[in-house]
PDB file of C-alpha atoms in Angstrom:
ATOM      1  CA  UNK A   1       7.004  20.182  15.620  1.00 77.00           C
ATOM      2  CA  UNK A   2       7.653  17.945  18.649  1.00 88.00           C
ATOM      3  CA  UNK A   3       5.739  20.232  20.980  1.00 92.00           C
ATOM      4  CA  UNK A   4       2.699  20.044  18.490  1.00 94.00           C
ATOM      5  CA  UNK A   5       2.884  16.161  18.348  1.00 95.00           C
ATOM      6  CA  UNK A   6       2.953  16.100  22.128  1.00 96.00           C
ATOM      7  CA  UNK A   7      -0.022  18.403  22.426  1.00 96.00           C
ATOM      8  CA  UNK A   8      -2.033  16.494  19.958  1.00 96.00           C
ATOM      9  CA  UNK A   9      -1.327  13.103  21.583  1.00 96.00           C
ATOM     10  CA  UNK A  10      -2.222  14.600  25.089  1.00 97.00           C
ATOM     11  CA  UNK A  11      -5.571  15.780  23.357  1.00 96.00           C
ATOM     12  CA  UNK A  12      -6.089  12.482  21.974  1.00 96.00           C
ATOM     13  CA  UNK A  13      -5.527  10.966  25.459  1.00 95.00           C
ATOM     14  CA  UNK A  14      -8.047  13.173  26.919  1.00 97.00           C
ATOM     15  CA  UNK A  15     -10.688  12.171  24.193  1.00 95.00           C
ATOM     16  CA  UNK A  16     -10.455  15.483  22.531  1.00 96.00           C
ATOM     17  CA  UNK A  17      -9.825  14.175  19.071  1.00 95.00           C
ATOM     18  CA  UNK A  18     -11.386  17.170  17.206  1.00 96.00           C
ATOM     19  CA  UNK A  19      -9.019  19.565  19.039  1.00 97.00           C
ATOM     20  CA  UNK A  20      -6.068  17.553  18.222  1.00 97.00           C
ATOM     21  CA  UNK A  21      -7.122  17.383  14.438  1.00 96.00           C
ATOM     22  CA  UNK A  22      -7.304  21.253  14.724  1.00 97.00           C
ATOM     23  CA  UNK A  23      -3.817  21.766  16.255  1.00 97.00           C
ATOM     24  CA  UNK A  24      -2.259  19.308  13.830  1.00 97.00           C
ATOM     25  CA  UNK A  25      -4.177  20.693  10.672  1.00 96.00           C
ATOM     26  CA  UNK A  26      -3.057  24.349  11.502  1.00 96.00           C
ATOM     27  CA  UNK A  27       0.376  23.205  12.213  1.00 97.00           C
ATOM     28  CA  UNK A  28       0.810  21.393   8.947  1.00 96.00           C
ATOM     29  CA  UNK A  29      -0.504  24.344   7.084  1.00 96.00           C
ATOM     30  CA  UNK A  30       2.415  26.349   8.545  1.00 95.00           C
ATOM     31  CA  UNK A  31       4.975  23.543   8.420  1.00 95.00           C
ATOM     32  CA  UNK A  32       3.905  21.332   5.597  1.00 94.00           C
ATOM     33  CA  UNK A  33       7.157  19.243   5.712  1.00 94.00           C
ATOM     34  CA  UNK A  34       6.690  18.057   9.210  1.00 95.00           C
ATOM     35  CA  UNK A  35       6.518  14.256   8.623  1.00 95.00           C
ATOM     36  CA  UNK A  36       5.634  13.494  12.247  1.00 94.00           C
ATOM     37  CA  UNK A  37       2.505  15.838  12.393  1.00 96.00           C
ATOM     38  CA  UNK A  38       1.566  14.662   8.941  1.00 97.00           C
ATOM     39  CA  UNK A  39       1.842  11.027  10.029  1.00 95.00           C
ATOM     40  CA  UNK A  40      -0.155  11.551  13.283  1.00 96.00           C
ATOM     41  CA  UNK A  41      -2.840  13.421  11.287  1.00 97.00           C
ATOM     42  CA  UNK A  42      -3.098  10.604   8.757  1.00 97.00           C
ATOM     43  CA  UNK A  43      -3.423   7.915  11.621  1.00 96.00           C
ATOM     44  CA  UNK A  44      -6.283  10.136  13.229  1.00 97.00           C
ATOM     45  CA  UNK A  45      -8.178  10.112   9.976  1.00 97.00           C
ATOM     46  CA  UNK A  46      -7.513   6.278   9.277  1.00 97.00           C
ATOM     47  CA  UNK A  47      -8.787   5.590  12.946  1.00 95.00           C
ATOM     48  CA  UNK A  48     -11.971   7.778  12.192  1.00 96.00           C
ATOM     49  CA  UNK A  49     -12.512   5.952   8.766  1.00 97.00           C
ATOM     50  CA  UNK A  50     -12.263   9.278   7.043  1.00 97.00           C
ATOM     51  CA  UNK A  51     -10.454   7.864   4.052  1.00 98.00           C
ATOM     52  CA  UNK A  52     -10.464  10.773   1.762  1.00 97.00           C
ATOM     53  CA  UNK A  53      -8.994  13.115   4.359  1.00 97.00           C
ATOM     54  CA  UNK A  54      -6.516  10.292   5.133  1.00 98.00           C
ATOM     55  CA  UNK A  55      -5.734  10.102   1.445  1.00 98.00           C
ATOM     56  CA  UNK A  56      -5.000  13.869   1.314  1.00 97.00           C
ATOM     57  CA  UNK A  57      -2.738  13.701   4.387  1.00 97.00           C
ATOM     58  CA  UNK A  58      -1.008  10.494   3.420  1.00 97.00           C
ATOM     59  CA  UNK A  59      -0.289  12.142  -0.152  1.00 97.00           C
ATOM     60  CA  UNK A  60       1.283  15.220   1.631  1.00 96.00           C
ATOM     61  CA  UNK A  61       3.265  12.858   3.832  1.00 96.00           C
ATOM     62  CA  UNK A  62       4.547  10.964   0.897  1.00 95.00           C
ATOM     63  CA  UNK A  63       5.930  14.313  -0.671  1.00 94.00           C
ATOM     64  CA  UNK A  64       8.227  14.776   2.143  1.00 93.00           C
ATOM     65  CA  UNK A  65      11.611  13.220   1.579  1.00 90.00           C
ATOM     66  CA  UNK A  66      12.855  10.633   2.185  1.00 90.00           C
ATOM     67  CA  UNK A  67      10.799   7.903   0.669  1.00 91.00           C
ATOM     68  CA  UNK A  68       9.251   5.707   3.401  1.00 93.00           C
ATOM     69  CA  UNK A  69       7.708   2.475   2.167  1.00 94.00           C
ATOM     70  CA  UNK A  70       5.045   2.250   5.100  1.00 95.00           C
ATOM     71  CA  UNK A  71       3.791   5.779   4.338  1.00 95.00           C
ATOM     72  CA  UNK A  72       3.351   4.845   0.638  1.00 96.00           C
ATOM     73  CA  UNK A  73       1.399   1.800   1.673  1.00 97.00           C
ATOM     74  CA  UNK A  74      -0.626   3.757   3.900  1.00 97.00           C
ATOM     75  CA  UNK A  75      -1.411   6.219   0.837  1.00 97.00           C
ATOM     76  CA  UNK A  76      -2.342   3.290  -1.408  1.00 98.00           C
ATOM     77  CA  UNK A  77      -4.770   1.798   1.106  1.00 98.00           C
ATOM     78  CA  UNK A  78      -6.271   5.233   2.080  1.00 98.00           C
ATOM     79  CA  UNK A  79      -6.620   6.044  -1.655  1.00 98.00           C
ATOM     80  CA  UNK A  80      -8.253   2.672  -2.549  1.00 98.00           C
ATOM     81  CA  UNK A  81     -10.539   2.721   0.433  1.00 98.00           C
ATOM     82  CA  UNK A  82     -11.721   6.327  -0.435  1.00 97.00           C
ATOM     83  CA  UNK A  83     -12.366   5.475  -4.079  1.00 97.00           C
ATOM     84  CA  UNK A  84      -9.469   7.283  -5.348  1.00 97.00           C
ATOM     85  CA  UNK A  85      -8.085   4.696  -7.667  1.00 98.00           C
ATOM     86  CA  UNK A  86      -5.682   6.934  -9.599  1.00 97.00           C
ATOM     87  CA  UNK A  87      -3.960   7.773  -6.393  1.00 98.00           C
ATOM     88  CA  UNK A  88      -3.982   4.180  -5.375  1.00 98.00           C
ATOM     89  CA  UNK A  89      -2.450   3.112  -8.625  1.00 98.00           C
ATOM     90  CA  UNK A  90       0.313   5.702  -8.531  1.00 97.00           C
ATOM     91  CA  UNK A  91       1.256   4.808  -5.042  1.00 97.00           C
ATOM     92  CA  UNK A  92       1.373   1.110  -5.970  1.00 98.00           C
ATOM     93  CA  UNK A  93       3.477   1.869  -8.994  1.00 97.00           C
ATOM     94  CA  UNK A  94       5.905   3.754  -6.772  1.00 95.00           C
ATOM     95  CA  UNK A  95       6.364   0.703  -4.600  1.00 96.00           C
ATOM     96  CA  UNK A  96       6.337  -2.033  -7.248  1.00 96.00           C
ATOM     97  CA  UNK A  97       9.729  -1.361  -8.873  1.00 91.00           C
ATOM     98  CA  UNK A  98      11.182  -4.130 -10.752  1.00 87.00           C
ATOM     99  CA  UNK A  99      13.713  -4.871  -8.045  1.00 88.00           C
ATOM    100  CA  UNK A 100      11.450  -4.650  -5.030  1.00 93.00           C
ATOM    101  CA  UNK A 101      11.469  -7.542  -2.431  1.00 94.00           C
ATOM    102  CA  UNK A 102       8.654 -10.088  -2.691  1.00 95.00           C
ATOM    103  CA  UNK A 103       7.249  -9.094   0.796  1.00 95.00           C
ATOM    104  CA  UNK A 104       6.693  -5.715  -0.555  1.00 96.00           C
ATOM    105  CA  UNK A 105       4.951  -6.787  -3.468  1.00 97.00           C
ATOM    106  CA  UNK A 106       2.874  -9.040  -1.232  1.00 97.00           C
ATOM    107  CA  UNK A 107       1.875  -6.035   0.860  1.00 98.00           C
ATOM    108  CA  UNK A 108       0.672  -4.038  -2.216  1.00 98.00           C
ATOM    109  CA  UNK A 109      -1.303  -6.967  -3.569  1.00 98.00           C
ATOM    110  CA  UNK A 110      -3.034  -7.617  -0.350  1.00 98.00           C
ATOM    111  CA  UNK A 111      -4.308  -4.047  -0.473  1.00 98.00           C
ATOM    112  CA  UNK A 112      -5.370  -4.579  -3.924  1.00 98.00           C
ATOM    113  CA  UNK A 113      -7.232  -7.815  -2.981  1.00 98.00           C
ATOM    114  CA  UNK A 114      -8.910  -6.089  -0.006  1.00 98.00           C
ATOM    115  CA  UNK A 115      -9.848  -2.794  -1.397  1.00 98.00           C
ATOM    116  CA  UNK A 116      -9.758  -2.667  -5.060  1.00 97.00           C
ATOM    117  CA  UNK A 117     -12.070  -4.907  -6.963  1.00 94.00           C
ATOM    118  CA  UNK A 118     -11.583  -3.656 -10.537  1.00 96.00           C
ATOM    119  CA  UNK A 119     -10.503  -6.018 -13.127  1.00 95.00           C
ATOM    120  CA  UNK A 120      -7.703  -3.258 -13.886  1.00 97.00           C
ATOM    121  CA  UNK A 121      -5.827  -4.702 -10.901  1.00 97.00           C
ATOM    122  CA  UNK A 122      -5.281  -7.970 -12.909  1.00 97.00           C
ATOM    123  CA  UNK A 123      -3.861  -6.107 -15.782  1.00 98.00           C
ATOM    124  CA  UNK A 124      -1.645  -4.040 -13.425  1.00 98.00           C
ATOM    125  CA  UNK A 125      -0.477  -7.285 -11.964  1.00 98.00           C
ATOM    126  CA  UNK A 126       0.471  -8.830 -15.280  1.00 97.00           C
ATOM    127  CA  UNK A 127       2.261  -5.716 -16.312  1.00 97.00           C
ATOM    128  CA  UNK A 128       4.352  -5.553 -13.020  1.00 97.00           C
ATOM    129  CA  UNK A 129       4.988  -9.075 -13.282  1.00 96.00           C
ATOM    130  CA  UNK A 130       6.421  -8.868 -16.807  1.00 94.00           C
ATOM    131  CA  UNK A 131       9.047  -6.405 -15.427  1.00 94.00           C
ATOM    132  CA  UNK A 132       9.827  -8.040 -12.311  1.00 94.00           C
ATOM    133  CA  UNK A 133      13.568  -8.785 -11.908  1.00 89.00           C
ATOM    134  CA  UNK A 134      13.379 -12.195 -10.394  1.00 92.00           C
ATOM    135  CA  UNK A 135      11.546 -15.487  -9.926  1.00 94.00           C
ATOM    136  CA  UNK A 136      10.454 -14.604  -6.442  1.00 95.00           C
ATOM    137  CA  UNK A 137       8.817 -11.480  -7.518  1.00 96.00           C
ATOM    138  CA  UNK A 138       7.045 -13.272 -10.466  1.00 96.00           C
ATOM    139  CA  UNK A 139       5.759 -15.999  -8.156  1.00 97.00           C
ATOM    140  CA  UNK A 140       4.156 -13.497  -5.748  1.00 97.00           C
ATOM    141  CA  UNK A 141       2.283 -11.941  -8.941  1.00 98.00           C
ATOM    142  CA  UNK A 142       1.459 -15.460 -10.185  1.00 98.00           C
ATOM    143  CA  UNK A 143      -0.141 -16.509  -6.636  1.00 98.00           C
ATOM    144  CA  UNK A 144      -2.202 -13.349  -6.686  1.00 98.00           C
ATOM    145  CA  UNK A 145      -3.395 -13.824 -10.207  1.00 98.00           C
ATOM    146  CA  UNK A 146      -4.347 -17.329  -9.413  1.00 97.00           C
ATOM    147  CA  UNK A 147      -6.386 -16.407  -6.399  1.00 97.00           C
ATOM    148  CA  UNK A 148      -7.915 -13.354  -7.896  1.00 97.00           C
ATOM    149  CA  UNK A 149      -9.265 -14.993 -11.103  1.00 94.00           C
ATOM    150  CA  UNK A 150      -6.700 -15.214 -13.643  1.00 96.00           C
ATOM    151  CA  UNK A 151      -5.168 -18.669 -13.258  1.00 97.00           C
ATOM    152  CA  UNK A 152      -3.907 -18.978 -16.963  1.00 97.00           C
ATOM    153  CA  UNK A 153      -1.759 -15.939 -16.318  1.00 97.00           C
ATOM    154  CA  UNK A 154      -0.435 -17.680 -13.157  1.00 97.00           C
ATOM    155  CA  UNK A 155       0.464 -20.729 -15.150  1.00 97.00           C
ATOM    156  CA  UNK A 156       2.200 -18.678 -17.913  1.00 96.00           C
ATOM    157  CA  UNK A 157       4.321 -16.901 -15.252  1.00 95.00           C
ATOM    158  CA  UNK A 158       5.440 -20.041 -13.342  1.00 95.00           C
ATOM    159  CA  UNK A 159       5.651 -22.714 -16.105  1.00 93.00           C
ATOM    160  CA  UNK A 160       9.202 -22.013 -16.794  1.00 93.00           C
ATOM    161  CA  UNK A 161      10.320 -22.283 -13.184  1.00 94.00           C
ATOM    162  CA  UNK A 162       8.178 -25.148 -12.259  1.00 95.00           C
ATOM    163  CA  UNK A 163       9.052 -28.889 -13.031  1.00 93.00           C
ATOM    164  CA  UNK A 164      10.074 -32.316 -11.901  1.00 93.00           C
ATOM    165  CA  UNK A 165      11.774 -33.560  -9.936  1.00 95.00           C
ATOM    166  CA  UNK A 166      10.642 -31.119  -7.180  1.00 94.00           C
ATOM    167  CA  UNK A 167      13.581 -29.784  -5.429  1.00 94.00           C
ATOM    168  CA  UNK A 168      13.961 -26.796  -2.998  1.00 94.00           C
ATOM    169  CA  UNK A 169      14.532 -24.300  -5.870  1.00 93.00           C
ATOM    170  CA  UNK A 170      11.472 -25.111  -7.616  1.00 95.00           C
ATOM    171  CA  UNK A 171       9.106 -26.083  -4.964  1.00 96.00           C
ATOM    172  CA  UNK A 172       7.307 -22.801  -4.626  1.00 95.00           C
ATOM    173  CA  UNK A 173       6.821 -22.445  -8.412  1.00 96.00           C
ATOM    174  CA  UNK A 174       5.466 -25.954  -8.553  1.00 95.00           C
ATOM    175  CA  UNK A 175       3.022 -25.002  -5.604  1.00 96.00           C
ATOM    176  CA  UNK A 176       1.838 -21.949  -7.356  1.00 97.00           C
ATOM    177  CA  UNK A 177       1.457 -23.720 -10.608  1.00 96.00           C
ATOM    178  CA  UNK A 178      -0.504 -26.518  -8.936  1.00 96.00           C
ATOM    179  CA  UNK A 179      -2.804 -24.026  -7.124  1.00 95.00           C
ATOM    180  CA  UNK A 180      -3.401 -22.299 -10.484  1.00 96.00           C
ATOM    181  CA  UNK A 181      -4.213 -25.540 -12.406  1.00 94.00           C
TER     182      UNK A 181
END
């Protein structure tokens, strides 16, 4: 696998991208669990703007253990950009577990904002917010809902945590609530 990646990178360096794709494609057909080759293959498709192929390669990459957050984010983005909403939603759901960090939620929601314009994204955000483990997570969803056209839902998510006097513990909730209002 290492030799294949080196050869593909050398071909890329010589501006022989088609040959590098051919080498990697043949290799992952024989070695479907070679994560390094699948990742490079996916990155080449992304650079080309071939989102359907990038989605396919990223889906195969995500099937290789262990779980990798960045690979799953790449799959979600490629899927939404290729119009494969079902795969994008499934990848998003894999990332948006109830105990996920707020920054990870923000990364997924940014992909949704940039590449998925369906009203379904607001429904999904509300659903994930209702199962979020903590206030920080709910506030990320609330800010997204407020920005993307559902401020009433953002108010419902933040009202219990916002209030006077404003102190460090409720400052962000107050800010999100104020923005939603």
